[in-house]
GROMACS .gro file of C-alpha atoms in nm:
model
  380
    1MET     CA    1   6.838  11.046   9.865
    2ILE     CA    2   7.066  10.875  10.171
    3THR     CA    3   6.848  10.694  10.403
    4ASP     CA    4   7.023  10.572  10.791
    5SER     CA    5   6.937  10.139  10.634
    6PRO     CA    6   7.176   9.931  10.455
    7ALA     CA    7   7.100   9.877  10.130
    8ALA     CA    8   7.090   9.523   9.936
    9PRO     CA    9   7.299   9.449   9.747
   10ALA     CA   10   7.607   9.671   9.966
   11PRO     CA   11   7.983   9.703   9.953
   12VAL     CA   12   8.196   9.354   9.921
   13PRO     CA   13   8.322   9.366  10.283
   14SER     CA   14   8.694   9.448  10.399
   15SER     CA   15   8.792   9.094  10.457
   16ASP     CA   16   8.676   8.953  10.054
   17ARG     CA   17   8.924   9.256   9.885
   18ILE     CA   18   9.168   9.140   9.648
   19ASP     CA   19   9.488   9.289   9.868
   20ALA     CA   20   9.745   9.292   9.566
   21ILE     CA   21   9.500   9.555   9.333
   22ASP     CA   22   9.465   9.778   9.658
   23VAL     CA   23   9.866   9.741   9.632
   24LEU     CA   24   9.895   9.806   9.316
   25ARG     CA   25   9.694  10.071   9.350
   26GLY     CA   26   9.852  10.227   9.621
   27ILE     CA   27  10.165  10.188   9.426
   28ALA     CA   28  10.097  10.369   9.135
   29LEU     CA   29   9.952  10.673   9.289
   30PHE     CA   30  10.273  10.700   9.336
   31GLY     CA   31  10.346  10.756   8.982
   32VAL     CA   32  10.101  10.999   8.958
   33MET     CA   33  10.164  11.189   9.220
   34ALA     CA   34  10.559  11.228   9.082
   35ILE     CA   35  10.418  11.350   8.768
   36ASN     CA   36  10.135  11.551   8.853
   37VAL     CA   37  10.386  11.758   9.115
   38VAL     CA   38  10.658  11.787   8.884
   39MET     CA   39  10.494  11.910   8.563
   40GLU     CA   40  10.147  11.955   8.680
   41PHE     CA   41  10.162  12.217   8.960
   42ARG     CA   42  10.494  12.324   9.012
   43VAL     CA   43  10.491  12.443   8.678
   44SER     CA   44  10.210  12.462   8.333
   45ILE     CA   45  10.073  12.140   8.289
   46PHE     CA   46  10.129  12.268   7.905
   47ASP     CA   47  10.505  12.361   7.987
   48GLN     CA   48  10.620  12.052   7.846
   49PHE     CA   49  10.434  12.148   7.514
   50LEU     CA   50  10.665  12.452   7.406
   51GLY     CA   51  11.060  12.251   7.447
   52PRO     CA   52  11.212  12.044   7.717
   53GLU     CA   53  11.324  12.268   8.053
   54THR     CA   54  11.670  12.356   8.134
   55LEU     CA   55  11.746  12.171   8.380
   56ALA     CA   56  12.096  12.337   8.572
   57SER     CA   57  12.125  12.036   8.825
   58PRO     CA   58  12.288  11.683   8.723
   59ILE     CA   59  12.012  11.587   9.000
   60ASP     CA   60  11.734  11.714   8.852
   61ARG     CA   61  11.840  11.609   8.517
   62ALA     CA   62  11.869  11.227   8.646
   63VAL     CA   63  11.566  11.248   8.862
   64GLU     CA   64  11.375  11.435   8.556
   65MET     CA   65  11.475  11.112   8.342
   66ILE     CA   66  11.404  10.910   8.597
   67LEU     CA   67  11.030  11.034   8.549
   68THR     CA   68  11.003  11.068   8.259
   69GLN     CA   69  11.175  10.755   8.159
   70ALA     CA   70  10.997  10.548   8.338
   71ILE     CA   71  10.654  10.682   8.495
   72GLU     CA   72  10.528  10.904   8.330
   73LEU     CA   73  10.242  10.778   8.152
   74LYS     CA   74  10.264  10.428   8.326
   75ALA     CA   75  10.089  10.527   8.594
   76PHE     CA   76   9.800  10.656   8.449
   77ALA     CA   77   9.769  10.340   8.252
   78LEU     CA   78   9.823  10.133   8.572
   79PHE     CA   79   9.512  10.316   8.692
   80SER     CA   80   9.296  10.291   8.360
   81LEU     CA   81   9.376   9.903   8.382
   82LEU     CA   82   9.292   9.906   8.806
   83PHE     CA   83   8.958  10.109   8.791
   84GLY     CA   84   8.867   9.869   8.414
   85ALA     CA   85   8.913   9.560   8.620
   86GLY     CA   86   8.748   9.746   8.909
   87LEU     CA   87   8.482   9.816   8.741
   88ALA     CA   88   8.419   9.451   8.596
   89ILE     CA   89   8.508   9.331   8.994
   90GLN     CA   90   8.181   9.484   9.077
   91PHE     CA   91   8.041   9.398   8.743
   92ASP     CA   92   8.023   9.054   8.767
   93ARG     CA   93   7.943   9.020   9.234
   94LEU     CA   94   7.643   9.189   9.153
   95ALA     CA   95   7.543   8.988   8.832
   96LYS     CA   96   7.241   8.850   9.115
   97SER     CA   97   7.166   9.158   9.167
   98GLY     CA   98   6.823   9.317   8.964
   99ARG     CA   99   6.965   9.672   8.988
  100ARG     CA  100   7.356   9.598   8.858
  101THR     CA  101   7.279   9.786   8.608
  102ALA     CA  102   7.108  10.075   8.728
  103LEU     CA  103   7.391  10.009   9.046
  104LEU     CA  104   7.695  10.087   8.805
  105LEU     CA  105   7.535  10.409   8.651
  106ARG     CA  106   7.519  10.570   8.933
  107ARG     CA  107   7.847  10.502   9.061
  108LEU     CA  108   7.970  10.667   8.781
  109ALA     CA  109   7.712  10.935   8.748
  110VAL     CA  110   7.851  10.989   9.110
  111LEU     CA  111   8.180  10.927   9.015
  112LEU     CA  112   8.191  11.235   8.752
  113GLY     CA  113   7.964  11.508   8.950
  114PHE     CA  114   8.270  11.438   9.206
  115GLY     CA  115   8.521  11.467   8.795
  116ILE     CA  116   8.349  11.842   8.777
  117ILE     CA  117   8.386  11.937   9.103
  118HIS     CA  118   8.743  11.868   9.110
  119LEU     CA  119   8.778  11.966   8.787
  120CYS     CA  120   8.670  12.255   8.829
  121LEU     CA  121   8.695  12.415   9.169
  122ILE     CA  122   8.996  12.231   9.332
  123TRP     CA  123   9.245  12.140   8.982
  124ASN     CA  124   9.203  12.101   8.661
  125GLY     CA  125   9.409  11.846   8.556
  126ASP     CA  126   9.156  11.581   8.695
  127ILE     CA  127   9.158  11.219   8.531
  128LEU     CA  128   8.776  11.161   8.755
  129THR     CA  129   8.585  11.296   8.498
  130GLU     CA  130   8.760  11.177   8.220
  131TYR     CA  131   8.681  10.836   8.374
  132ALA     CA  132   8.312  10.860   8.444
  133LEU     CA  133   8.270  10.919   8.074
  134ALA     CA  134   8.500  10.642   7.926
  135GLY     CA  135   8.306  10.408   8.229
  136PHE     CA  136   8.005  10.447   8.074
  137ILE     CA  137   8.084  10.330   7.764
  138VAL     CA  138   8.286  10.055   7.884
  139LEU     CA  139   8.016   9.919   8.073
  140PRO     CA  140   7.798   9.843   7.793
  141LEU     CA  141   8.041   9.596   7.665
  142LEU     CA  142   8.129   9.349   8.070
  143PHE     CA  143   7.820   9.171   7.910
  144GLY     CA  144   7.970   9.133   7.624
  145PRO     CA  145   8.185   8.759   7.620
  146ARG     CA  146   8.583   8.806   7.622
  147TRP     CA  147   8.716   8.806   7.234
  148LEU     CA  148   8.446   9.155   7.255
  149ILE     CA  149   8.598   9.355   7.497
  150ALA     CA  150   8.915   9.177   7.370
  151LEU     CA  151   8.849   9.287   7.001
  152VAL     CA  152   8.726   9.649   7.134
  153ALA     CA  153   9.057   9.701   7.337
  154LEU     CA  154   9.266   9.560   7.059
  155VAL     CA  155   9.065   9.859   6.757
  156SER     CA  156   9.054  10.129   7.075
  157LEU     CA  157   9.410  10.165   7.141
  158ALA     CA  158   9.503  10.105   6.755
  159LEU     CA  159   9.329  10.377   6.697
  160TYR     CA  160   9.555  10.554   7.008
  161LEU     CA  161   9.818  10.500   6.840
  162VAL     CA  162   9.762  10.615   6.483
  163MET     CA  163   9.572  10.950   6.625
  164GLN     CA  164   9.895  11.021   6.793
  165ASP     CA  165  10.098  10.937   6.414
  166PHE     CA  166   9.783  11.112   6.299
  167PRO     CA  167   9.605  11.351   6.526
  168PRO     CA  168   9.289  11.581   6.337
  169GLU     CA  169   9.357  11.878   6.267
  170GLY     CA  170   9.262  12.124   6.526
  171LEU     CA  171   9.228  11.872   6.823
  172PHE     CA  172   9.554  12.022   6.992
  173PRO     CA  173   9.562  12.401   7.000
  174SER     CA  174   9.895  12.576   6.847
  175ARG     CA  175  10.221  12.671   7.028
  176ALA     CA  176  10.152  13.042   7.061
  177VAL     CA  177   9.812  12.994   7.250
  178ILE     CA  178   9.994  12.692   7.438
  179TRP     CA  179  10.274  13.039   7.487
  180ARG     CA  180  10.007  13.256   7.546
  181ASP     CA  181   9.870  13.020   7.810
  182VAL     CA  182  10.175  12.889   8.000
  183THR     CA  183  10.217  13.309   8.017
  184ASP     CA  184   9.940  13.415   8.171
  185ALA     CA  185  10.005  13.054   8.404
  186ASN     CA  186  10.369  13.208   8.502
  187ARG     CA  187  10.151  13.533   8.696
  188ILE     CA  188   9.855  13.404   8.794
  189TYR     CA  189   9.948  13.075   8.938
  190ALA     CA  190  10.190  13.182   9.162
  191THR     CA  191  10.065  13.434   9.313
  192GLY     CA  192   9.642  13.527   9.200
  193GLY     CA  193   9.434  13.467   9.484
  194PHE     CA  194   9.201  13.168   9.494
  195LEU     CA  195   8.934  13.324   9.281
  196ASP     CA  196   9.193  13.475   9.002
  197VAL     CA  197   9.327  13.064   9.017
  198LEU     CA  198   8.969  12.991   9.031
  199ALA     CA  199   8.891  13.227   8.691
  200PHE     CA  200   9.199  13.119   8.493
  201ARG     CA  201   9.135  12.805   8.644
  202LEU     CA  202   8.781  12.752   8.392
  203ARG     CA  203   8.937  12.935   8.148
  204GLU     CA  204   9.192  12.610   8.017
  205LEU     CA  205   8.922  12.384   8.035
  206PRO     CA  206   8.930  12.373   7.655
  207LEU     CA  207   9.346  12.309   7.610
  208VAL     CA  208   9.285  12.044   7.881
  209ALA     CA  209   9.008  11.891   7.677
  210SER     CA  210   9.214  11.828   7.405
  211LEU     CA  211   9.460  11.654   7.627
  212HIS     CA  212   9.226  11.477   7.721
  213ALA     CA  213   9.105  11.377   7.336
  214PHE     CA  214   9.438  11.280   7.336
  215VAL     CA  215   9.398  11.000   7.514
  216PHE     CA  216   9.045  10.882   7.537
  217LEU     CA  217   9.090  10.627   7.334
  218ARG     CA  218   9.367  10.471   7.569
  219THR     CA  219   9.178  10.503   7.847
  220ILE     CA  220   8.862  10.320   7.724
  221GLY     CA  221   9.105  10.031   7.550
  222LEU     CA  222   9.293   9.998   7.913
  223PHE     CA  223   8.996  10.013   8.072
  224LEU     CA  224   8.883   9.685   7.857
  225LEU     CA  225   9.252   9.537   7.873
  226GLY     CA  226   9.182   9.559   8.291
  227ALA     CA  227   8.821   9.417   8.272
  228LEU     CA  228   8.962   9.071   8.029
  229ALA     CA  229   9.274   9.076   8.294
  230TRP     CA  230   9.019   9.015   8.524
  231ARG     CA  231   8.750   8.818   8.381
  232SER     CA  232   9.043   8.611   8.244
  233GLY     CA  233   9.125   8.524   8.591
  234LEU     CA  234   9.524   8.651   8.554
  235VAL     CA  235   9.450   8.954   8.829
  236GLN     CA  236   9.488   8.635   9.063
  237ASN     CA  237   9.709   8.368   8.865
  238THR     CA  238  10.034   8.437   9.009
  239ARG     CA  239  10.210   8.194   8.748
  240GLY     CA  240  10.072   8.324   8.436
  241LEU     CA  241  10.159   8.753   8.580
  242PHE     CA  242  10.546   8.614   8.615
  243VAL     CA  243  10.524   8.496   8.287
  244ILE     CA  244  10.380   8.773   8.101
  245ALA     CA  245  10.566   9.028   8.368
  246PHE     CA  246  10.953   9.026   8.260
  247PRO     CA  247  10.906   9.045   7.858
  248ALA     CA  248  10.687   9.271   7.858
  249ILE     CA  249  10.892   9.546   8.125
  250THR     CA  250  11.174   9.397   7.805
  251LEU     CA  251  10.954   9.508   7.568
  252GLY     CA  252  10.850   9.802   7.609
  253ALA     CA  253  11.157   9.919   7.740
  254ALA     CA  254  11.276   9.859   7.419
  255LEU     CA  255  10.990  10.021   7.268
  256LEU     CA  256  11.087  10.337   7.394
  257TYR     CA  257  11.430  10.318   7.332
  258GLY     CA  258  11.396  10.283   6.982
  259GLY     CA  259  11.088  10.545   7.000
  260MET     CA  260  10.796  10.393   7.029
  261GLU     CA  261  10.671  10.585   7.364
  262PRO     CA  262  10.295  10.519   7.320
  263LEU     CA  263  10.329  10.150   7.246
  264GLY     CA  264  10.605  10.200   7.484
  265THR     CA  265  10.455  10.310   7.752
  266ILE     CA  266  10.091  10.084   7.753
  267VAL     CA  267  10.308   9.752   7.713
  268LEU     CA  268  10.490   9.860   8.030
  269ALA     CA  269  10.292   9.991   8.192
  270LEU     CA  270  10.112   9.623   8.176
  271GLY     CA  271  10.441   9.429   8.308
  272TYR     CA  272  10.478   9.683   8.593
  273GLY     CA  273  10.098   9.586   8.725
  274ALA     CA  274  10.214   9.180   8.641
  275ALA     CA  275  10.495   9.185   8.836
  276ILE     CA  276  10.313   9.433   9.156
  277LEU     CA  277  10.068   9.212   9.164
  278GLY     CA  278  10.274   8.868   9.119
  279ILE     CA  279  10.510   9.001   9.437
  280ALA     CA  280  10.198   9.044   9.614
  281ASN     CA  281  10.040   8.787   9.616
  282PHE     CA  282  10.318   8.569   9.782
  283ALA     CA  283  10.289   8.613  10.155
  284ARG     CA  284  10.678   8.761  10.188
  285GLY     CA  285  10.525   8.990   9.894
  286LYS     CA  286  10.246   9.047  10.047
  287ARG     CA  287  10.418   9.159  10.393
  288LEU     CA  288  10.700   9.370  10.205
  289LEU     CA  289  10.466   9.559  10.021
  290GLY     CA  290  10.152   9.535  10.230
  291TRP     CA  291  10.222   9.924  10.324
  292ALA     CA  292  10.063  10.047  10.014
  293ALA     CA  293   9.689   9.868  10.050
  294PRO     CA  294   9.592  10.117  10.258
  295LEU     CA  295   9.648  10.392  10.044
  296GLY     CA  296   9.560  10.203   9.806
  297ARG     CA  297   9.178  10.119   9.942
  298MET     CA  298   9.155  10.551   9.994
  299ALA     CA  299   9.297  10.647   9.668
  300PHE     CA  300   8.974  10.821   9.602
  301THR     CA  301   9.062  10.987   9.919
  302ASN     CA  302   9.443  11.067   9.856
  303TYR     CA  303   9.395  11.193   9.530
  304VAL     CA  304   9.259  11.479   9.539
  305ALA     CA  305   9.373  11.506   9.928
  306GLN     CA  306   9.655  11.515   9.711
  307SER     CA  307   9.533  11.799   9.430
  308ILE     CA  308   9.396  11.980   9.766
  309VAL     CA  309   9.744  12.008   9.976
  310PHE     CA  310   9.929  12.094   9.645
  311GLY     CA  311   9.764  12.366   9.550
  312TRP     CA  312   9.801  12.522   9.899
  313ILE     CA  313  10.151  12.483   9.823
  314PHE     CA  314  10.263  12.638   9.529
  315TYR     CA  315   9.923  12.862   9.406
  316GLY     CA  316   9.946  13.210   9.530
  317TYR     CA  317   9.649  13.149   9.739
  318GLY     CA  318   9.897  12.914   9.974
  319LEU     CA  319  10.273  12.896   9.948
  320GLY     CA  320  10.334  13.063   9.606
  321LEU     CA  321  10.560  12.874   9.504
  322PHE     CA  322  10.396  12.782   9.131
  323GLY     CA  323  10.771  12.817   8.919
  324ARG     CA  324  11.002  12.867   9.198
  325LEU     CA  325  11.124  12.560   9.320
  326GLY     CA  326  11.326  12.282   9.094
  327ILE     CA  327  11.261  11.943   9.011
  328THR     CA  328  11.458  11.736   9.303
  329GLU     CA  329  11.281  12.013   9.532
  330ALA     CA  330  10.907  11.929   9.431
  331VAL     CA  331  10.988  11.521   9.469
  332ALA     CA  332  11.067  11.510   9.733
  333ILE     CA  333  10.812  11.777   9.915
  334GLY     CA  334  10.532  11.527   9.697
  335ILE     CA  335  10.743  11.215   9.887
  336ALA     CA  336  10.694  11.351  10.254
  337VAL     CA  337  10.321  11.402  10.114
  338TYR     CA  338  10.301  11.069   9.945
  339ILE     CA  339  10.427  10.956  10.294
  340ALA     CA  340  10.245  11.104  10.593
  341GLN     CA  341   9.898  10.997  10.326
  342VAL     CA  342  10.065  10.636  10.395
  343LEU     CA  343  10.060  10.681  10.803
  344PHE     CA  344   9.703  10.856  10.762
  345SER     CA  345   9.568  10.626  10.530
  346ALA     CA  346   9.692  10.296  10.767
  347TRP     CA  347   9.520  10.484  11.057
  348TRP     CA  348   9.256  10.520  10.968
  349LEU     CA  349   9.115  10.190  10.765
  350ARG     CA  350   9.152  10.077  11.155
  351ARG     CA  351   8.914  10.266  11.299
  352TYR     CA  352   8.695  10.255  10.955
  353ARG     CA  353   8.597  10.066  10.689
  354TYR     CA  354   8.629  10.382  10.476
  355GLY     CA  355   8.865  10.672  10.343
  356PRO     CA  356   8.550  10.966  10.358
  357LEU     CA  357   8.564  10.989   9.999
  358GLU     CA  358   8.468  10.640   9.961
  359TRP     CA  359   8.239  10.636  10.184
  360LEU     CA  360   8.049  10.950  10.037
  361TRP     CA  361   8.062  10.763   9.712
  362ARG     CA  362   7.927  10.410   9.789
  363SER     CA  363   7.629  10.594   9.997
  364LEU     CA  364   7.552  10.732   9.748
  365MET     CA  365   7.547  10.530   9.509
  366TYR     CA  366   7.430  10.219   9.746
  367GLY     CA  367   7.202  10.480   9.825
  368ALA     CA  368   7.144  10.444  10.224
  369ARG     CA  369   7.454  10.550  10.473
  370GLN     CA  370   7.698  10.290  10.461
  371PRO     CA  371   7.837  10.197  10.865
  372MET     CA  372   8.142  10.394  10.824
  373ALA     CA  373   8.325  10.243  11.146
  374VAL     CA  374   8.485   9.891  11.138
  375GLY     CA  375   8.339   9.752  11.411
  376LYS     CA  376   7.890   9.800  11.360
  377ALA     CA  377   8.011   9.672  10.970
  378ALA     CA  378   8.134   9.361  11.051
  379ALA     CA  379   7.810   9.340  11.314
  380VAL     CA  380   7.601   9.454  10.984
   0.00000   0.00000   0.00000
């Protein structure tokens, strides 16, 4: 139940937020958006498993190469690192509260509820549900020492890498099942009404679950690496970040070039994160990248809003552009939506303390209606 009185403990004031993390989250959201709009809204998410797409346009081929080599999965890995760091930050800041465990469990439970709604009613490419479930596993480990967090992170990532080469039998659907699903998706997503799309989205859930099963251990491992980066002080250690950034980016690129994509993706994401955080910790870097901070502070709202907007653009109950656009055209639409969100987030946060969904999430977590207006929040 939400009451009108603020509860103690309360969310961290905006002035105490770590701007560099918000910057990184806002930039990572661009990568997530670009991959989602090209590979999961423009065409079926399973289309990629039937073979490479035939691209007539040289521009499309160039854009696809940039997306697959530099962005695909790396942006999602960054989001996982950030979620783990954020969970650890909240865990540590609630250390003096006797309600710490209850509050964080409620936070994850609320996120799970949002994720299920998003997954079933808006878009089945949702990552919120997976993040909530992984968070329940990671949370107890935050009570342990750093060596335990590091050990479990390495074991989780090692098992993930092994599973990519030796997947459990029956975990992933057969090519025939995928082909039938893609065929139905090309018809229903392109021309179906809202209820038709909803019914098909629910029918696809077992297939979607298999994709999450393949990366679930990676998500847990990256959550723990993000928590470890916070606990070790690395997040705000500019010198340490740059020491890590260049070697990680170089090694990650080499691993990708050498065909070791799963490991290369993880290492490259670590390098990206270290580089962006390092730059954002400088005054000049803040001026250069500061536009992304409001977007990152409202990442939850913006992520769900993208699903709603892209659903309307590509599915039959809206403009019905599913399967009709090339990669470059889809990316252009995504960039336009992203720029609009950058401008809207900055405008909104000049007036309000949280994004709409962030406010609702925190209010449900703390069991109290949080002050929304900037002036009111400061007074409280």
